[in-house]
CSV table of C-alpha atoms in Angstrom, one decimal:
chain,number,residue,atom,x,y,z
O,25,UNK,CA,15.0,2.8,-11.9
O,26,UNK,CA,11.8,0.7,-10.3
O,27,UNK,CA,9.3,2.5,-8.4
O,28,UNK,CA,8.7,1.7,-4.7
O,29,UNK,CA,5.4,0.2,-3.8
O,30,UNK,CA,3.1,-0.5,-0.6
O,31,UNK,CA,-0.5,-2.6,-1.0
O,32,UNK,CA,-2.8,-1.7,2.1
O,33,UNK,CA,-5.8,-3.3,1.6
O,34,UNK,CA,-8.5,-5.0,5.1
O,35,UNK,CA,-9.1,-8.2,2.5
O,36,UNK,CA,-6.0,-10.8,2.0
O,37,UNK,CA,-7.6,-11.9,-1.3
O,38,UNK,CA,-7.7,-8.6,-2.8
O,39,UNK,CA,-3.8,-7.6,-0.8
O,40,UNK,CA,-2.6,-10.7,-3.1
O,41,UNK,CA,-4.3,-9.8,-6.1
O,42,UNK,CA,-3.1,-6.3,-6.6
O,43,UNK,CA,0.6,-7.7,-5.7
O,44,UNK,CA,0.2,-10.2,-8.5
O,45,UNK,CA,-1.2,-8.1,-10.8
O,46,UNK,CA,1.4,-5.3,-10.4
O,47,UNK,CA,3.5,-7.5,-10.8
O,48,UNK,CA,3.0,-9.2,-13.8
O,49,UNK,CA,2.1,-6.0,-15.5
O,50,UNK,CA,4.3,-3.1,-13.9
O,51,UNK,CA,8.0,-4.8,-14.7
O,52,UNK,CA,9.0,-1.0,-13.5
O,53,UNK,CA,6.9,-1.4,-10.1
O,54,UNK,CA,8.5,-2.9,-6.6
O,55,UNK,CA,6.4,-4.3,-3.8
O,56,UNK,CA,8.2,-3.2,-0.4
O,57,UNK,CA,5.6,-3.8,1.8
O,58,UNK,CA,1.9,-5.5,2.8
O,59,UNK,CA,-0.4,-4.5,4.9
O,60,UNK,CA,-3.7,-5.8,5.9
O,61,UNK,CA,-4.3,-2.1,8.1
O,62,UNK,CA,-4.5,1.3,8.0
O,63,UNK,CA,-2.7,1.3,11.2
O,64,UNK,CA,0.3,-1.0,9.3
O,65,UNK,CA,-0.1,0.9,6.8
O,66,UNK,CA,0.9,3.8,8.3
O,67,UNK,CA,3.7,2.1,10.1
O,68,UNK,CA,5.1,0.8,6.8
O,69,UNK,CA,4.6,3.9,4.5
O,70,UNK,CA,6.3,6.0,7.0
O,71,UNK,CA,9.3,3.3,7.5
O,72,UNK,CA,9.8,2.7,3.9
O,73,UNK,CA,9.1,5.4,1.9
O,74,UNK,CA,7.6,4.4,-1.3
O,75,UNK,CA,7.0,6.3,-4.2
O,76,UNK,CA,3.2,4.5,-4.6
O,77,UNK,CA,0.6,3.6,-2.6
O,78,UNK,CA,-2.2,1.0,-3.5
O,79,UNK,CA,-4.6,2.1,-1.2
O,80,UNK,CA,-8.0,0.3,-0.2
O,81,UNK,CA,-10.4,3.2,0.5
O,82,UNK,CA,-13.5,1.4,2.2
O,83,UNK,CA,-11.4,-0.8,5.5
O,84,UNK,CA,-13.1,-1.2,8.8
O,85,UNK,CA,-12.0,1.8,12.2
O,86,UNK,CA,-10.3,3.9,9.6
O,87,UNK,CA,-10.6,4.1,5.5
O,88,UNK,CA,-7.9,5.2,3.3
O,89,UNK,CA,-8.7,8.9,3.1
O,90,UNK,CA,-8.4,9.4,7.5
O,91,UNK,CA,-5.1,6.6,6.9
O,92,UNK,CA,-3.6,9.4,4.5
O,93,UNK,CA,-3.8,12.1,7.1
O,94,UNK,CA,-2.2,10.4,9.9
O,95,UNK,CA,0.6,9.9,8.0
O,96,UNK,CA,4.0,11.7,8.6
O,97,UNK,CA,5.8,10.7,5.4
O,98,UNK,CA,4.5,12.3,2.4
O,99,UNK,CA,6.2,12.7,-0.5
């Protein structure tokens, strides 16, 4: 069984890097979703459901720890 992923991450270099990365070295991991926002971000993780979150912390109006409260999905 693969794991469900979302990156969120404010910097497209760093969204691509962690996509490649997991996958070249989590075979077990599936990115379902991107998102360059907290706001998409919440939009996706509560659409999709995933089992992990790759979360960028430091984004500009609202870092990854107020992006985890707003969220209605949570699993």
């Amino acid at each position: 069984m693969k794991l469900k992923a979302i990156i969120v991450d404010d910097e497209l270099h760093s969204l691509q890097t962690t996509e490649l990365l997991v996958q070249k070295y989590c075979p077990k991991i599936e990115i379902i979703g991107l998102a360059e926002s907290a706001e998409k971000g919440i939009q996706l993780i509560d659409k999709l459901k995933p089992n992990i979150v790759f979360l960028d912390i430091a984004m500009p109006v609202m870092n990854g720890f107020e992006m985890l409260q707003h969220l209605a999905y949570k699993s």
